Short mmCIF file of C-alpha atoms in Angstrom, two decimals:
data_model
loop_
_atom_site.label_atom_id
_atom_site.label_comp_id
_atom_site.label_asym_id
_atom_site.label_seq_id
_atom_site.Cartn_x
_atom_site.Cartn_y
_atom_site.Cartn_z
CA MET A 1 11.22 16.98 -40.88
CA ILE A 2 8.73 18.71 -38.56
CA ARG A 3 7.00 15.39 -38.02
CA GLU A 4 10.26 13.73 -36.95
CA LEU A 5 11.04 16.57 -34.58
CA GLU A 6 7.58 16.53 -33.07
CA PHE A 7 7.77 12.76 -32.70
CA LYS A 8 11.11 12.93 -30.90
CA VAL A 9 9.78 15.53 -28.47
CA LEU A 10 6.69 13.47 -27.79
CA CYS A 11 8.75 10.34 -27.29
CA GLN A 12 10.99 12.06 -24.79
CA ARG A 13 8.01 13.43 -22.94
CA HIS A 14 5.76 10.39 -22.77
CA ARG A 15 7.92 7.30 -23.05
CA ASP A 16 8.40 6.89 -19.29
CA GLU A 17 4.73 7.00 -18.46
CA ILE A 18 3.93 4.59 -21.25
CA TYR A 19 6.61 2.25 -20.01
CA ARG A 20 5.51 2.47 -16.36
CA TYR A 21 1.89 1.81 -17.26
CA ALA A 22 2.82 -1.10 -19.52
CA ARG A 23 5.02 -2.57 -16.84
CA ALA A 24 2.25 -2.32 -14.28
CA LEU A 25 -0.10 -4.11 -16.62
CA LEU A 26 2.27 -6.73 -18.06
CA ALA A 27 4.37 -7.21 -14.95
CA ASN A 28 7.47 -7.81 -17.01
CA GLN A 29 10.23 -5.47 -18.07
CA ALA A 30 10.86 -6.99 -21.52
CA ASP A 31 7.16 -7.07 -22.36
CA ALA A 32 6.80 -3.49 -21.15
CA GLU A 33 9.64 -2.44 -23.45
CA ASP A 34 7.98 -4.19 -26.39
CA ALA A 35 4.68 -2.53 -25.55
CA THR A 36 6.33 0.89 -25.37
CA GLN A 37 7.96 0.32 -28.75
CA GLU A 38 4.66 -0.69 -30.31
CA VAL A 39 2.80 2.29 -28.85
CA LEU A 40 5.46 4.71 -30.07
CA LEU A 41 5.33 3.16 -33.52
CA ARG A 42 1.55 3.59 -33.55
CA LEU A 43 2.07 7.18 -32.46
CA TRP A 44 4.38 7.69 -35.44
CA ASN A 45 1.83 6.23 -37.84
CA HIS A 46 -1.16 8.13 -36.43
CA LEU A 47 0.58 11.36 -35.50
CA PRO A 48 -1.03 13.59 -38.15
CA ARG A 49 -4.49 12.47 -37.10
CA ILE A 50 -4.16 12.74 -33.31
CA SER A 51 -5.41 15.88 -31.60
CA PRO A 52 -2.65 17.39 -29.46
CA PHE A 53 -5.21 18.06 -26.73
CA ASN A 54 -6.02 14.38 -26.53
CA LEU A 55 -2.56 12.97 -27.05
CA ARG A 56 -1.74 11.78 -23.56
CA ALA A 57 -5.06 10.00 -23.20
CA TRP A 58 -4.59 8.46 -26.67
CA LEU A 59 -1.15 7.16 -25.77
CA LEU A 60 -2.20 5.60 -22.49
CA GLN A 61 -5.39 4.21 -24.03
CA THR A 62 -3.33 2.62 -26.81
CA THR A 63 -0.92 1.25 -24.23
CA ARG A 64 -3.78 -0.26 -22.27
CA HIS A 65 -5.41 -1.81 -25.31
CA PHE A 66 -2.13 -3.24 -26.52
CA CYS A 67 -1.25 -4.69 -23.11
CA LEU A 68 -4.68 -6.20 -22.56
CA ASP A 69 -4.56 -7.68 -26.03
CA GLN A 70 -1.15 -9.19 -25.32
CA LEU A 71 -2.40 -10.66 -22.05
CA ARG A 72 -5.45 -12.10 -23.71
CA ARG A 73 -3.38 -13.68 -26.48
CA ARG A 74 -0.89 -15.23 -24.18
CA SER A 75 -3.41 -16.09 -21.50
CA ASN A 76 -0.58 -15.33 -19.18
CA PRO A 77 -1.47 -16.03 -15.58
CA ALA A 78 1.55 -14.05 -14.46
CA ALA A 79 -0.36 -10.83 -14.65
CA PRO A 80 -3.73 -11.35 -13.03
CA MET A 81 -6.37 -9.62 -15.07
CA LEU A 82 -9.55 -9.72 -13.13
CA VAL A 83 -8.69 -12.11 -10.38
CA ASP A 84 -9.65 -10.41 -7.25
CA ASP A 85 -8.68 -12.42 -4.25
CA GLU A 86 -6.96 -15.27 -5.91
CA PHE A 87 -3.33 -15.54 -4.96
CA LEU A 88 -0.70 -15.55 -7.64
CA ASP A 89 0.96 -18.88 -8.01
CA ASP A 90 2.90 -18.20 -11.16
CA ARG A 91 4.77 -14.96 -10.75
CA PRO A 92 7.24 -13.44 -13.13
CA ASP A 93 10.81 -14.17 -12.31
CA GLU A 94 11.82 -10.59 -11.69
CA LEU A 95 9.03 -10.19 -9.20
CA ALA A 96 9.55 -13.41 -7.31
CA VAL A 97 11.08 -13.15 -3.92
CA ASN A 98 14.80 -13.11 -4.42
CA PRO A 99 16.73 -14.65 -1.51
CA SER A 100 19.61 -12.32 -2.27
CA LEU A 101 17.47 -9.36 -1.41
CA ALA A 102 18.51 -9.25 2.17
CA ALA A 103 17.65 -5.70 2.81
CA ASP A 104 14.32 -5.46 4.48
CA CYS A 105 13.43 -2.30 2.65
CA THR A 106 13.87 -3.91 -0.76
CA PHE A 107 11.99 -6.94 0.35
CA ARG A 108 9.04 -4.87 1.50
CA LEU A 109 9.11 -3.00 -1.79
CA GLU A 110 8.87 -6.28 -3.62
CA GLN A 111 5.94 -7.21 -1.45
CA ALA A 112 4.22 -3.98 -2.40
CA ARG A 113 4.92 -4.65 -6.07
CA ARG A 114 3.39 -8.08 -5.83
CA ALA A 115 0.40 -6.64 -4.07
CA LEU A 116 -0.05 -4.13 -6.89
CA LEU A 117 -0.01 -6.94 -9.45
CA ARG A 118 -2.75 -8.72 -7.56
CA LEU A 119 -5.13 -5.83 -8.03
CA PRO A 120 -7.81 -6.14 -10.72
CA GLU A 121 -6.84 -4.40 -13.94
CA ASN A 122 -9.26 -1.50 -13.63
CA LEU A 123 -8.16 -0.64 -10.08
CA ARG A 124 -4.49 -1.09 -10.99
CA SER A 125 -4.85 1.16 -14.02
CA VAL A 126 -6.47 3.93 -11.99
CA PHE A 127 -3.85 3.63 -9.25
CA VAL A 128 -0.90 3.65 -11.64
CA LEU A 129 -2.25 6.47 -13.79
CA TYR A 130 -3.04 8.66 -10.79
CA GLU A 131 -0.32 7.89 -8.27
CA ILE A 132 2.60 7.05 -10.54
CA ASN A 133 1.95 8.84 -13.84
CA GLY A 134 0.27 11.81 -12.19
CA LEU A 135 -2.78 12.05 -14.41
CA ARG A 136 -5.84 14.01 -13.33
CA TYR A 137 -9.23 12.43 -12.74
CA ARG A 138 -10.52 13.83 -16.03
CA GLU A 139 -7.56 12.41 -17.98
CA ILE A 140 -7.94 9.00 -16.36
CA ALA A 141 -11.65 9.02 -17.16
CA ALA A 142 -10.87 9.82 -20.80
CA THR A 143 -8.18 7.14 -20.95
CA LEU A 144 -10.23 4.37 -19.44
CA GLY A 145 -13.57 5.50 -20.84
CA ILE A 146 -15.31 5.68 -17.48
CA PRO A 147 -17.01 8.50 -15.55
CA ILE A 148 -14.92 10.70 -13.28
CA ASN A 149 -16.85 9.52 -10.22
CA SER A 150 -15.90 5.95 -11.03
CA VAL A 151 -12.27 7.00 -11.18
CA LYS A 152 -12.51 8.41 -7.67
CA VAL A 153 -14.24 5.28 -6.38
CA TYR A 154 -11.72 2.99 -8.09
CA LEU A 155 -8.80 4.95 -6.68
CA SER A 156 -10.17 4.77 -3.17
CA ARG A 157 -10.78 1.02 -3.55
CA ALA A 158 -7.36 0.47 -5.03
CA ARG A 159 -5.62 2.19 -2.10
CA GLU A 160 -7.69 0.29 0.43
CA ARG A 161 -7.17 -3.05 -1.25
CA LEU A 162 -3.46 -2.47 -1.71
CA SER A 163 -3.02 -1.70 1.95
CA ASN A 164 -4.87 -4.90 2.81
CA LEU A 165 -2.83 -6.92 0.34
CA ILE A 166 0.45 -5.55 1.66
CA ALA A 167 -0.62 -6.35 5.19
CA GLN A 168 -1.60 -9.83 4.01
CA GLU A 169 1.82 -10.28 2.40
CA GLU A 170 3.51 -9.22 5.59
CA ARG A 171 1.46 -11.69 7.63
CA CYS A 172 2.28 -14.41 5.14
CA THR A 173 5.99 -13.61 5.34
CA LYS A 174 5.95 -13.66 9.13
CA THR A 175 4.15 -17.01 9.13
CA CYS A 176 6.68 -18.43 6.69
CA ASN A 177 9.57 -17.16 8.79
CA ASP A 178 8.09 -18.58 11.99
CA MET B 29 -1.78 5.62 2.68
CA HIS B 30 0.23 2.60 3.78
CA GLU B 31 3.93 3.34 4.28
CA ASP B 32 5.02 0.55 1.92
CA LEU B 33 2.52 1.74 -0.61
CA GLN B 34 3.99 5.23 -0.48
CA ARG B 35 7.43 3.76 -0.92
CA LEU B 36 6.22 1.68 -3.86
CA THR B 37 4.71 4.74 -5.44
CA ARG B 38 7.95 6.68 -5.04
CA GLU B 39 9.98 3.81 -6.47
CA LEU B 40 7.69 3.32 -9.45
CA ARG B 41 7.83 7.02 -10.24
CA LYS B 42 11.58 6.69 -10.60
CA GLU B 43 11.30 3.99 -13.27
CA THR B 44 12.36 5.19 -16.70
CA CYS B 45 12.08 3.74 -20.14
CA PRO B 46 15.46 2.41 -21.37
CA GLN B 47 17.10 4.31 -24.20
CA ARG B 48 17.30 1.16 -26.31
CA VAL B 49 13.52 1.28 -26.73
CA LEU B 50 13.75 4.60 -28.55
CA GLU B 51 16.67 3.34 -30.64
CA GLU B 52 14.68 0.33 -31.67
CA VAL B 53 11.68 2.53 -32.52
CA ALA B 54 13.90 4.75 -34.67
CA ARG B 55 15.32 1.71 -36.42
CA ARG B 56 11.88 0.30 -37.15
CA ILE B 57 10.61 3.63 -38.43
CA SER B 58 13.55 3.96 -40.82
CA ALA B 59 12.90 0.38 -41.96
CA GLN B 60 9.25 1.23 -42.59
CA SER B 61 9.99 4.14 -44.92
CA PRO B 62 10.22 2.81 -48.52
CA GLN B 63 13.61 2.97 -50.21
CA PRO B 64 13.67 4.37 -53.76
CA SER B 65 14.38 1.49 -56.12
CA ARG B 66 16.02 1.36 -59.58
CA LEU B 67 12.64 0.60 -61.12
CA ARG B 68 11.29 3.88 -59.79
CA TYR B 69 14.15 5.81 -61.33
CA ALA B 70 13.64 3.96 -64.64
CA LEU B 71 9.91 4.71 -64.63
CA ALA B 72 10.56 8.38 -63.88
CA GLY B 73 13.11 8.56 -66.72
CA ALA B 74 10.75 6.89 -69.16
CA LEU B 75 7.98 9.28 -68.24
CA ALA B 76 10.23 12.30 -68.67
CA GLY B 77 11.33 11.02 -72.09
CA LEU B 78 7.74 10.50 -73.17
CA ILE B 79 6.81 14.03 -72.14
CA LEU B 80 9.79 15.38 -74.08
CA LEU B 81 8.77 13.47 -77.20
CA CYS B 82 5.22 14.72 -76.94
CA GLY B 83 6.50 18.27 -76.62
CA LEU B 84 8.68 17.90 -79.70
CA ALA B 85 5.81 16.42 -81.69
CA LEU B 86 3.53 19.32 -80.76
CA TRP B 87 6.28 21.79 -81.65
CA GLN B 88 6.66 20.24 -85.12
CA TRP B 89 2.91 20.12 -85.75
CA PRO B 90 2.04 23.65 -87.20
CA PRO B 91 4.02 23.49 -90.55
CA GLY B 92 2.17 20.32 -91.42
CA ARG B 93 -1.55 19.92 -91.34
CA ASP B 94 -2.22 22.98 -89.28
CA GLY B 95 -0.41 25.27 -91.74
CA HIS B 96 -2.50 23.94 -94.60
CA GLU B 97 -5.63 24.58 -92.60
CA ARG B 98 -4.47 28.09 -91.92
CA LEU B 99 -3.94 28.73 -95.67
CA GLN B 100 -7.42 27.43 -96.39
CA GLN B 101 -8.81 29.67 -93.71
CA ALA B 102 -6.93 32.68 -95.15
CA ALA B 103 -8.31 31.97 -98.67
CA GLY B 104 -11.75 31.55 -97.21
CA SER B 105 -11.46 34.86 -95.47
CA LYS B 106 -10.52 36.64 -98.74
CA ILE B 107 -13.63 35.27 -100.43
CA ASP B 108 -15.74 36.31 -97.58
CA ASN B 109 -14.39 39.88 -97.69
CA ALA B 110 -15.22 40.24 -101.38
CA GLN B 111 -18.70 38.91 -100.84
CA ILE B 112 -19.24 41.23 -97.89
CA ALA B 113 -18.05 44.25 -99.90
CA GLU B 114 -20.35 43.31 -102.76
CA GLN B 115 -23.28 42.84 -100.45
CA ALA B 116 -22.54 46.08 -98.63
CA GLU B 117 -22.34 47.92 -101.93
CA GLY B 118 -25.71 46.52 -102.93
CA ALA B 119 -27.16 47.39 -99.58
CA LEU B 120 -25.87 50.94 -99.76
CA GLY B 121 -27.31 51.35 -103.25
CA CYS B 122 -30.63 50.05 -102.09
CA ILE B 123 -30.64 52.45 -99.15
CA GLY B 124 -29.77 55.34 -101.48
CA ARG B 125 -32.65 54.47 -103.79
CA VAL B 126 -35.04 54.20 -100.90
CA LEU B 127 -33.91 57.57 -99.60
CA LEU B 128 -34.35 59.20 -103.04
CA ASP B 129 -37.79 57.68 -103.42
CA ALA B 130 -38.68 58.79 -99.99
CA GLY B 131 -37.46 62.31 -100.81
CA SER B 132 -39.52 62.53 -103.98
CA GLN B 133 -42.52 61.05 -102.26
CA SER B 134 -42.21 63.39 -99.35
CA GLU B 135 -41.93 66.34 -101.72
CA LYS B 136 -45.14 65.32 -103.42
CA VAL B 137 -46.87 64.70 -100.16
CA ILE B 138 -45.80 68.05 -98.78
CA LEU B 139 -46.80 69.98 -101.94
CA GLN B 140 -50.10 68.22 -102.37
CA GLY B 141 -51.12 67.29 -98.86
CA ALA B 142 -49.67 69.86 -96.46
CA VAL B 143 -49.17 73.13 -98.45
CA PRO B 144 -52.77 73.73 -99.75
CA PRO B 145 -54.45 73.44 -96.31
CA LEU B 146 -51.71 75.52 -94.82
CA ARG B 147 -52.18 78.14 -97.52
CA ASP B 148 -55.94 78.08 -97.06
CA SER B 149 -55.63 78.50 -93.30
CA LEU B 150 -53.24 81.36 -93.76
CA GLU B 151 -55.67 83.02 -96.19
CA THR B 152 -58.51 82.58 -93.71
CA ALA B 153 -56.48 84.01 -90.89
CA LYS B 154 -55.41 86.96 -93.03
CA ASN B 155 -59.01 87.64 -94.01
CA LYS B 156 -60.15 87.51 -90.46
CA ILE B 157 -57.47 89.89 -89.33
CA VAL B 158 -58.21 92.27 -92.17
CA ASN B 159 -61.94 92.18 -91.46
CA HIS B 160 -61.38 92.72 -87.78
CA ILE B 161 -59.24 95.75 -88.39
CA THR B 162 -61.81 97.30 -90.70
CA LEU B 163 -64.55 96.69 -88.15
#
């Protein structure tokens, strides 16, 4: 009974950040939902053995391992793993430019999303965990198994590269329009 | 940070996990937990019956073999008591004889060994005292 209650509380607290991280890695809503389900099931099975002080890192680490495993199995080019400057040819449908998205704001947001997906996995993970999920450097280091200094360097690189990629997308769009 | 990047960050922060994910998790967890089957109930009933039979058998045990053993033990204990009383009687008699012998021996020893020297020493002392007074 206590286990169920604890599990429900933990699900309510962490499901969004698991989902966001999974979506950033898998670049697909349905896959992200599956990943979230799987991670929460693993949480249920391992709950008595997980230290409460390490729970958040454990959840995000499990999410990362599961997503990377899924990507490796599928060899899905939709989510670029370690491609650095290679442009994405095969994008997921939901992220492809939708002609119906007339609003400039939405269009630019989609551009930014695409740029995020073009980041290498380690930079993307650090960016998503810090900027979107709000983890601290120490927590990100524990989740990814890297030193704190590397987290800071990766975050700086991720921001810089994202800005460049967004600018590149904008240039590309302008060229296409012209 | 780039303006679009900030907007992206804000938008991604708003993303939430759909409720159906939790519902599916709950469904899978309930499917994982094993349902008690008829076989389990039957096994539990058989075990309880076996324990009951064993209890009854143990309850019925003393009037049988154990009772006979107890009678044998009681008879054995009576024999032992008689033997012990006999042996104790013999031992007490022996001790009495030893004490009587020791008494007679000690009487002899005292009369023959201790009294004459004591009497002699008393005589000597008396003579010395008498002589000293006369001197």
